[in-house]
PDB file of C-alpha atoms in Angstrom:
ATOM      1  CA  UNK A   1       0.133   0.330   0.292  1.00 32.00           C
ATOM      2  CA  UNK A   2       0.919   3.083  -0.745  1.00 33.00           C
ATOM      3  CA  UNK A   3       1.122   5.971   1.660  1.00 37.00           C
ATOM      4  CA  UNK A   4      -0.136   9.431   1.112  1.00 33.00           C
ATOM      5  CA  UNK A   5       0.785  12.716   2.243  1.00 32.00           C
ATOM      6  CA  UNK A   6      -2.796  13.018   4.023  1.00 34.00           C
ATOM      7  CA  UNK A   7      -2.719   9.361   6.032  1.00 36.00           C
ATOM      8  CA  UNK A   8       1.197  10.394   7.299  1.00 42.00           C
ATOM      9  CA  UNK A   9       0.175  13.900   8.600  1.00 42.00           C
ATOM     10  CA  UNK A  10      -3.282  11.627   9.851  1.00 44.00           C
ATOM     11  CA  UNK A  11      -0.703   9.720  12.616  1.00 60.00           C
ATOM     12  CA  UNK A  12      -0.446  10.553  16.227  1.00 84.00           C
ATOM     13  CA  UNK A  13       3.519   9.607  16.170  1.00 95.00           C
ATOM     14  CA  UNK A  14       6.062  10.433  12.577  1.00 96.00           C
ATOM     15  CA  UNK A  15       8.851   7.095  14.005  1.00 97.00           C
ATOM     16  CA  UNK A  16       8.892   4.877  16.430  1.00 98.00           C
ATOM     17  CA  UNK A  17      12.326   5.138  19.413  1.00 98.00           C
ATOM     18  CA  UNK A  18      13.301   2.046  21.725  1.00 98.00           C
ATOM     19  CA  UNK A  19      15.230   1.658  24.695  1.00 97.00           C
ATOM     20  CA  UNK A  20      17.606  -2.195  23.781  1.00 98.00           C
ATOM     21  CA  UNK A  21      18.019  -4.082  26.770  1.00 96.00           C
ATOM     22  CA  UNK A  22      15.061  -5.064  28.187  1.00 96.00           C
ATOM     23  CA  UNK A  23      12.884  -3.893  25.780  1.00 97.00           C
ATOM     24  CA  UNK A  24      14.109  -5.367  22.439  1.00 98.00           C
ATOM     25  CA  UNK A  25      16.982  -6.984  23.762  1.00 97.00           C
ATOM     26  CA  UNK A  26      16.759  -9.997  25.816  1.00 97.00           C
ATOM     27  CA  UNK A  27      20.358  -9.789  27.009  1.00 96.00           C
ATOM     28  CA  UNK A  28      20.132  -9.961  30.380  1.00 95.00           C
ATOM     29  CA  UNK A  29      22.015 -13.466  30.229  1.00 95.00           C
ATOM     30  CA  UNK A  30      24.213 -12.523  28.450  1.00 96.00           C
ATOM     31  CA  UNK A  31      24.894  -8.849  30.126  1.00 96.00           C
ATOM     32  CA  UNK A  32      25.692 -11.029  34.062  1.00 95.00           C
ATOM     33  CA  UNK A  33      27.964 -13.764  32.386  1.00 96.00           C
ATOM     34  CA  UNK A  34      30.149 -11.101  31.405  1.00 96.00           C
ATOM     35  CA  UNK A  35      29.690  -8.905  34.261  1.00 96.00           C
ATOM     36  CA  UNK A  36      30.362 -11.682  36.500  1.00 97.00           C
ATOM     37  CA  UNK A  37      33.795 -13.108  34.614  1.00 97.00           C
ATOM     38  CA  UNK A  38      35.395  -9.363  34.783  1.00 97.00           C
ATOM     39  CA  UNK A  39      34.284  -8.607  38.269  1.00 96.00           C
ATOM     40  CA  UNK A  40      35.884 -11.807  39.909  1.00 97.00           C
ATOM     41  CA  UNK A  41      39.041 -12.270  37.327  1.00 96.00           C
ATOM     42  CA  UNK A  42      39.940  -8.309  38.667  1.00 97.00           C
ATOM     43  CA  UNK A  43      37.622  -8.159  42.667  1.00 96.00           C
ATOM     44  CA  UNK A  44      38.075 -11.733  43.030  1.00 96.00           C
ATOM     45  CA  UNK A  45      33.973 -11.148  43.674  1.00 95.00           C
ATOM     46  CA  UNK A  46      31.264 -12.309  41.680  1.00 95.00           C
ATOM     47  CA  UNK A  47      29.190  -9.445  40.894  1.00 95.00           C
ATOM     48  CA  UNK A  48      26.436  -8.809  40.768  1.00 95.00           C
ATOM     49  CA  UNK A  49      24.831 -11.570  42.429  1.00 95.00           C
ATOM     50  CA  UNK A  50      21.372 -11.708  41.927  1.00 94.00           C
ATOM     51  CA  UNK A  51      18.450  -9.707  39.971  1.00 92.00           C
ATOM     52  CA  UNK A  52      18.476  -7.123  43.187  1.00 92.00           C
ATOM     53  CA  UNK A  53      21.906  -6.326  42.053  1.00 94.00           C
ATOM     54  CA  UNK A  54      21.715  -6.444  38.540  1.00 93.00           C
ATOM     55  CA  UNK A  55      18.902  -3.533  38.884  1.00 90.00           C
ATOM     56  CA  UNK A  56      20.553  -1.133  40.016  1.00 89.00           C
ATOM     57  CA  UNK A  57      23.703  -2.085  37.713  1.00 90.00           C
ATOM     58  CA  UNK A  58      22.110  -2.270  34.458  1.00 87.00           C
ATOM     59  CA  UNK A  59      20.588   1.370  33.731  1.00 87.00           C
ATOM     60  CA  UNK A  60      24.317   2.889  34.131  1.00 88.00           C
ATOM     61  CA  UNK A  61      26.788   3.515  31.474  1.00 91.00           C
ATOM     62  CA  UNK A  62      30.063   0.869  31.798  1.00 92.00           C
ATOM     63  CA  UNK A  63      32.538   3.563  32.702  1.00 92.00           C
ATOM     64  CA  UNK A  64      29.923   4.597  35.579  1.00 93.00           C
ATOM     65  CA  UNK A  65      28.671   1.512  37.379  1.00 94.00           C
ATOM     66  CA  UNK A  66      32.775   0.369  37.062  1.00 95.00           C
ATOM     67  CA  UNK A  67      33.681   2.985  38.943  1.00 95.00           C
ATOM     68  CA  UNK A  68      31.084   3.093  41.422  1.00 95.00           C
ATOM     69  CA  UNK A  69      31.679  -0.868  41.617  1.00 95.00           C
ATOM     70  CA  UNK A  70      35.044  -1.770  40.886  1.00 95.00           C
ATOM     71  CA  UNK A  71      36.594   1.303  42.145  1.00 93.00           C
ATOM     72  CA  UNK A  72      40.992   1.412  41.285  1.00 96.00           C
ATOM     73  CA  UNK A  73      39.741  -1.690  39.017  1.00 97.00           C
ATOM     74  CA  UNK A  74      37.319   0.136  37.126  1.00 97.00           C
ATOM     75  CA  UNK A  75      39.370   0.162  33.153  1.00 97.00           C
ATOM     76  CA  UNK A  76      40.376  -3.267  33.795  1.00 98.00           C
ATOM     77  CA  UNK A  77      36.456  -4.719  34.855  1.00 97.00           C
ATOM     78  CA  UNK A  78      35.279  -2.654  31.587  1.00 96.00           C
ATOM     79  CA  UNK A  79      37.764  -4.066  29.023  1.00 97.00           C
ATOM     80  CA  UNK A  80      37.037  -7.411  30.516  1.00 97.00           C
ATOM     81  CA  UNK A  81      33.362  -6.985  30.856  1.00 95.00           C
ATOM     82  CA  UNK A  82      33.203  -5.707  26.644  1.00 96.00           C
ATOM     83  CA  UNK A  83      35.571  -8.309  25.611  1.00 97.00           C
ATOM     84  CA  UNK A  84      33.461 -11.169  26.777  1.00 97.00           C
ATOM     85  CA  UNK A  85      30.111  -9.714  26.614  1.00 96.00           C
ATOM     86  CA  UNK A  86      31.441  -9.454  22.103  1.00 96.00           C
ATOM     87  CA  UNK A  87      33.396 -12.595  22.238  1.00 97.00           C
ATOM     88  CA  UNK A  88      30.350 -14.968  24.087  1.00 96.00           C
ATOM     89  CA  UNK A  89      27.764 -13.071  26.166  1.00 95.00           C
ATOM     90  CA  UNK A  90      25.806 -12.468  23.394  1.00 97.00           C
ATOM     91  CA  UNK A  91      25.673 -15.866  21.965  1.00 97.00           C
ATOM     92  CA  UNK A  92      22.390 -16.022  24.923  1.00 96.00           C
ATOM     93  CA  UNK A  93      20.941 -12.357  23.783  1.00 97.00           C
ATOM     94  CA  UNK A  94      17.495 -12.587  21.986  1.00 97.00           C
ATOM     95  CA  UNK A  95      14.551 -10.545  20.879  1.00 98.00           C
ATOM     96  CA  UNK A  96      11.899 -11.290  22.834  1.00 97.00           C
ATOM     97  CA  UNK A  97       8.824 -13.243  21.384  1.00 98.00           C
ATOM     98  CA  UNK A  98       7.140 -10.601  19.144  1.00 98.00           C
ATOM     99  CA  UNK A  99       9.654  -8.109  18.653  1.00 98.00           C
ATOM    100  CA  UNK A 100      11.203  -9.207  14.762  1.00 98.00           C
ATOM    101  CA  UNK A 101       7.429  -9.084  13.683  1.00 98.00           C
ATOM    102  CA  UNK A 102       6.819  -5.810  15.338  1.00 98.00           C
ATOM    103  CA  UNK A 103       9.905  -4.278  13.846  1.00 98.00           C
ATOM    104  CA  UNK A 104       9.361  -4.913  11.136  1.00 98.00           C
ATOM    105  CA  UNK A 105       5.565  -4.486  10.677  1.00 98.00           C
ATOM    106  CA  UNK A 106       6.505  -0.881  12.029  1.00 97.00           C
ATOM    107  CA  UNK A 107       8.297  -1.019   8.488  1.00 97.00           C
ATOM    108  CA  UNK A 108       6.252  -1.501   7.026  1.00 97.00           C
ATOM    109  CA  UNK A 109       4.036   0.818   7.437  1.00 96.00           C
ATOM    110  CA  UNK A 110       6.639   3.555   7.017  1.00 96.00           C
ATOM    111  CA  UNK A 111       7.796   4.318  10.833  1.00 97.00           C
ATOM    112  CA  UNK A 112      11.676   5.148  11.188  1.00 97.00           C
ATOM    113  CA  UNK A 113      13.133   3.374  13.422  1.00 98.00           C
ATOM    114  CA  UNK A 114      15.785   4.223  16.129  1.00 98.00           C
ATOM    115  CA  UNK A 115      17.932   2.979  19.489  1.00 98.00           C
ATOM    116  CA  UNK A 116      18.289   4.692  22.395  1.00 98.00           C
ATOM    117  CA  UNK A 117      19.881   3.109  24.711  1.00 97.00           C
ATOM    118  CA  UNK A 118      23.267   3.854  28.151  1.00 95.00           C
ATOM    119  CA  UNK A 119      24.859   1.215  26.263  1.00 95.00           C
ATOM    120  CA  UNK A 120      27.638   1.734  24.307  1.00 94.00           C
ATOM    121  CA  UNK A 121      28.323   1.682  20.659  1.00 96.00           C
ATOM    122  CA  UNK A 122      30.457  -1.320  20.718  1.00 96.00           C
ATOM    123  CA  UNK A 123      27.817  -3.633  22.562  1.00 96.00           C
ATOM    124  CA  UNK A 124      24.938  -2.324  20.824  1.00 97.00           C
ATOM    125  CA  UNK A 125      27.207  -3.608  17.656  1.00 97.00           C
ATOM    126  CA  UNK A 126      27.735  -6.749  18.715  1.00 97.00           C
ATOM    127  CA  UNK A 127      23.591  -7.373  19.721  1.00 98.00           C
ATOM    128  CA  UNK A 128      22.419  -6.086  15.999  1.00 97.00           C
ATOM    129  CA  UNK A 129      24.839  -7.935  13.987  1.00 97.00           C
ATOM    130  CA  UNK A 130      24.528 -11.492  15.927  1.00 97.00           C
ATOM    131  CA  UNK A 131      20.032 -10.867  15.773  1.00 98.00           C
ATOM    132  CA  UNK A 132      20.666  -9.242  11.630  1.00 97.00           C
ATOM    133  CA  UNK A 133      18.507  -5.969  12.943  1.00 97.00           C
ATOM    134  CA  UNK A 134      20.775  -3.379  11.274  1.00 93.00           C
ATOM    135  CA  UNK A 135      18.753  -2.867   8.318  1.00 93.00           C
ATOM    136  CA  UNK A 136      16.269  -2.637   9.721  1.00 94.00           C
ATOM    137  CA  UNK A 137      17.344  -0.687  13.090  1.00 95.00           C
ATOM    138  CA  UNK A 138      19.639   1.895  10.834  1.00 88.00           C
ATOM    139  CA  UNK A 139      19.917   5.073  13.438  1.00 96.00           C
ATOM    140  CA  UNK A 140      21.370   4.723  17.135  1.00 98.00           C
ATOM    141  CA  UNK A 141      22.069   6.344  19.982  1.00 98.00           C
ATOM    142  CA  UNK A 142      24.406   4.770  22.594  1.00 97.00           C
ATOM    143  CA  UNK A 143      26.464   5.883  25.602  1.00 95.00           C
ATOM    144  CA  UNK A 144      29.116   7.780  23.601  1.00 95.00           C
ATOM    145  CA  UNK A 145      26.948   9.987  21.665  1.00 96.00           C
ATOM    146  CA  UNK A 146      26.433  11.970  24.870  1.00 96.00           C
ATOM    147  CA  UNK A 147      27.556  12.932  27.566  1.00 95.00           C
ATOM    148  CA  UNK A 148      24.300  12.767  29.295  1.00 95.00           C
ATOM    149  CA  UNK A 149      22.778  10.055  29.656  1.00 94.00           C
ATOM    150  CA  UNK A 150      18.883   8.512  30.154  1.00 95.00           C
ATOM    151  CA  UNK A 151      16.628   9.469  32.151  1.00 95.00           C
ATOM    152  CA  UNK A 152      17.833  12.732  30.612  1.00 96.00           C
ATOM    153  CA  UNK A 153      16.583  14.174  26.892  1.00 98.00           C
ATOM    154  CA  UNK A 154      19.709  14.470  25.423  1.00 97.00           C
ATOM    155  CA  UNK A 155      20.244  11.282  24.132  1.00 98.00           C
ATOM    156  CA  UNK A 156      16.447  11.346  22.802  1.00 98.00           C
ATOM    157  CA  UNK A 157      17.458  15.066  21.381  1.00 98.00           C
ATOM    158  CA  UNK A 158      20.448  13.114  19.490  1.00 98.00           C
ATOM    159  CA  UNK A 159      18.155  10.595  18.271  1.00 98.00           C
ATOM    160  CA  UNK A 160      15.794  13.631  16.798  1.00 97.00           C
ATOM    161  CA  UNK A 161      18.878  15.268  15.436  1.00 97.00           C
ATOM    162  CA  UNK A 162      20.136  11.748  13.731  1.00 98.00           C
ATOM    163  CA  UNK A 163      17.196  10.992  11.649  1.00 98.00           C
ATOM    164  CA  UNK A 164      16.646  13.547  10.600  1.00 97.00           C
ATOM    165  CA  UNK A 165      20.302  13.992   9.128  1.00 97.00           C
ATOM    166  CA  UNK A 166      19.284  10.846   8.167  1.00 97.00           C
ATOM    167  CA  UNK A 167      16.362  11.716   6.073  1.00 97.00           C
ATOM    168  CA  UNK A 168      13.625   9.826   7.528  1.00 97.00           C
ATOM    169  CA  UNK A 169      11.585  12.738   9.407  1.00 97.00           C
ATOM    170  CA  UNK A 170      10.992  15.849   8.296  1.00 96.00           C
ATOM    171  CA  UNK A 171      12.791  18.939   9.798  1.00 97.00           C
ATOM    172  CA  UNK A 172       9.980  20.418  11.260  1.00 95.00           C
ATOM    173  CA  UNK A 173       8.767  17.829  13.222  1.00 96.00           C
ATOM    174  CA  UNK A 174       7.988  17.919  16.768  1.00 95.00           C
ATOM    175  CA  UNK A 175       9.560  15.849  19.570  1.00 95.00           C
ATOM    176  CA  UNK A 176       5.709  15.504  20.408  1.00 95.00           C
ATOM    177  CA  UNK A 177       4.989  13.781  17.632  1.00 97.00           C
ATOM    178  CA  UNK A 178       7.965  10.833  18.718  1.00 97.00           C
ATOM    179  CA  UNK A 179       7.371   8.359  20.586  1.00 98.00           C
ATOM    180  CA  UNK A 180      10.132   6.053  23.660  1.00 98.00           C
ATOM    181  CA  UNK A 181       8.897   2.722  24.593  1.00 98.00           C
ATOM    182  CA  UNK A 182      11.244   1.347  27.561  1.00 97.00           C
ATOM    183  CA  UNK A 183      11.275  -0.579  30.609  1.00 96.00           C
ATOM    184  CA  UNK A 184      12.306   1.583  32.676  1.00 96.00           C
ATOM    185  CA  UNK A 185      11.478   4.512  34.839  1.00 95.00           C
ATOM    186  CA  UNK A 186      14.501   6.035  33.906  1.00 96.00           C
ATOM    187  CA  UNK A 187      12.866   6.054  29.690  1.00 97.00           C
ATOM    188  CA  UNK A 188      10.086   7.014  30.563  1.00 97.00           C
ATOM    189  CA  UNK A 189      11.742  10.031  32.245  1.00 97.00           C
ATOM    190  CA  UNK A 190      13.241  10.814  29.667  1.00 97.00           C
ATOM    191  CA  UNK A 191      11.119  10.652  27.146  1.00 98.00           C
ATOM    192  CA  UNK A 192       8.937  13.544  29.565  1.00 98.00           C
ATOM    193  CA  UNK A 193      11.983  15.509  29.250  1.00 98.00           C
ATOM    194  CA  UNK A 194      12.854  15.994  25.876  1.00 97.00           C
ATOM    195  CA  UNK A 195       8.823  16.368  25.003  1.00 97.00           C
ATOM    196  CA  UNK A 196       7.598  12.478  23.422  1.00 96.00           C
ATOM    197  CA  UNK A 197       5.171  10.462  24.667  1.00 96.00           C
ATOM    198  CA  UNK A 198       6.456   7.630  27.086  1.00 97.00           C
ATOM    199  CA  UNK A 199       5.282   4.410  26.444  1.00 97.00           C
ATOM    200  CA  UNK A 200       6.138   1.062  29.016  1.00 97.00           C
ATOM    201  CA  UNK A 201       7.077  -2.460  28.151  1.00 97.00           C
ATOM    202  CA  UNK A 202       5.854  -4.537  30.358  1.00 96.00           C
ATOM    203  CA  UNK A 203       7.004  -8.077  28.216  1.00 96.00           C
ATOM    204  CA  UNK A 204      11.011  -8.088  29.484  1.00 94.00           C
ATOM    205  CA  UNK A 205       9.925  -8.055  33.038  1.00 89.00           C
ATOM    206  CA  UNK A 206      12.905  -6.949  34.986  1.00 92.00           C
ATOM    207  CA  UNK A 207      12.087  -3.551  36.485  1.00 92.00           C
ATOM    208  CA  UNK A 208       8.265  -3.891  38.773  1.00 93.00           C
ATOM    209  CA  UNK A 209       5.070  -2.314  36.497  1.00 94.00           C
ATOM    210  CA  UNK A 210       4.637   0.329  39.796  1.00 96.00           C
ATOM    211  CA  UNK A 211       7.959   1.666  39.668  1.00 94.00           C
ATOM    212  CA  UNK A 212       6.977   2.073  36.171  1.00 95.00           C
ATOM    213  CA  UNK A 213       3.924   3.380  35.688  1.00 96.00           C
ATOM    214  CA  UNK A 214       4.713   6.006  38.657  1.00 96.00           C
ATOM    215  CA  UNK A 215       6.818   7.568  35.869  1.00 96.00           C
ATOM    216  CA  UNK A 216       3.528   8.431  33.907  1.00 96.00           C
ATOM    217  CA  UNK A 217       3.244   6.522  30.775  1.00 96.00           C
ATOM    218  CA  UNK A 218       0.819   7.746  28.643  1.00 95.00           C
ATOM    219  CA  UNK A 219       0.543   3.927  27.306  1.00 96.00           C
ATOM    220  CA  UNK A 220       1.983   0.608  28.533  1.00 95.00           C
ATOM    221  CA  UNK A 221       1.992  -2.660  26.608  1.00 96.00           C
ATOM    222  CA  UNK A 222       2.221  -6.419  27.919  1.00 96.00           C
ATOM    223  CA  UNK A 223       3.357  -7.942  24.199  1.00 97.00           C
ATOM    224  CA  UNK A 224       5.326  -6.405  21.396  1.00 97.00           C
ATOM    225  CA  UNK A 225       1.832  -6.636  19.290  1.00 97.00           C
ATOM    226  CA  UNK A 226      -0.219  -4.426  21.157  1.00 96.00           C
ATOM    227  CA  UNK A 227       1.686  -1.551  20.039  1.00 96.00           C
ATOM    228  CA  UNK A 228       1.208  -1.599  16.993  1.00 96.00           C
ATOM    229  CA  UNK A 229      -2.885   0.053  17.556  1.00 95.00           C
ATOM    230  CA  UNK A 230      -0.834   2.935  18.691  1.00 95.00           C
ATOM    231  CA  UNK A 231       1.147   3.434  15.145  1.00 96.00           C
ATOM    232  CA  UNK A 232      -1.532   2.846  11.869  1.00 92.00           C
TER     233      UNK A 232
END
């Protein structure tokens, strides 16, 4: 079906931005294994020991979490984490059920797609190659693109800049015409601070739904296919 200017103008949103870990990618096992390998190798202890500790550090950038928890071994732990994940840990990362079909259908409907994540480019690139998503997710914002991390809005502002530079949205596209889908309270806070619609994704199950809902997302969904109602 050919999209007309009238049908595009009638859309509530012009592009869809996604968080990565816990939203599109089920990467917990790979990340946990890489962290435990790196901390054990350089600090002699297993960290994170459980999901509670994982939840505390997973929203952080790697340099931030290792500086806080690895002390003088921060640089070594970060390097070993990246080495392990990009050589071994990525193998256990997969897409949540229904995510690939969702992304393909959104692209078929004409929506530009982007990933905005606090993770680094090495990890994200490894995952995109492994999951064969590079052609679907051509615009990405990682930890190296902005000085600030989510929940600061700067990464989402950067995504809009990249979408415009790639010719995927018009330069005059307002922030409110973009939607951000994530699984963490910080994702919702970042979207609101950026002027975007915040959509909570609950299928990953990493963070308690009540903590995400406390940030008052405009929409929330329990399965990927439910998002299609919002993007006609």
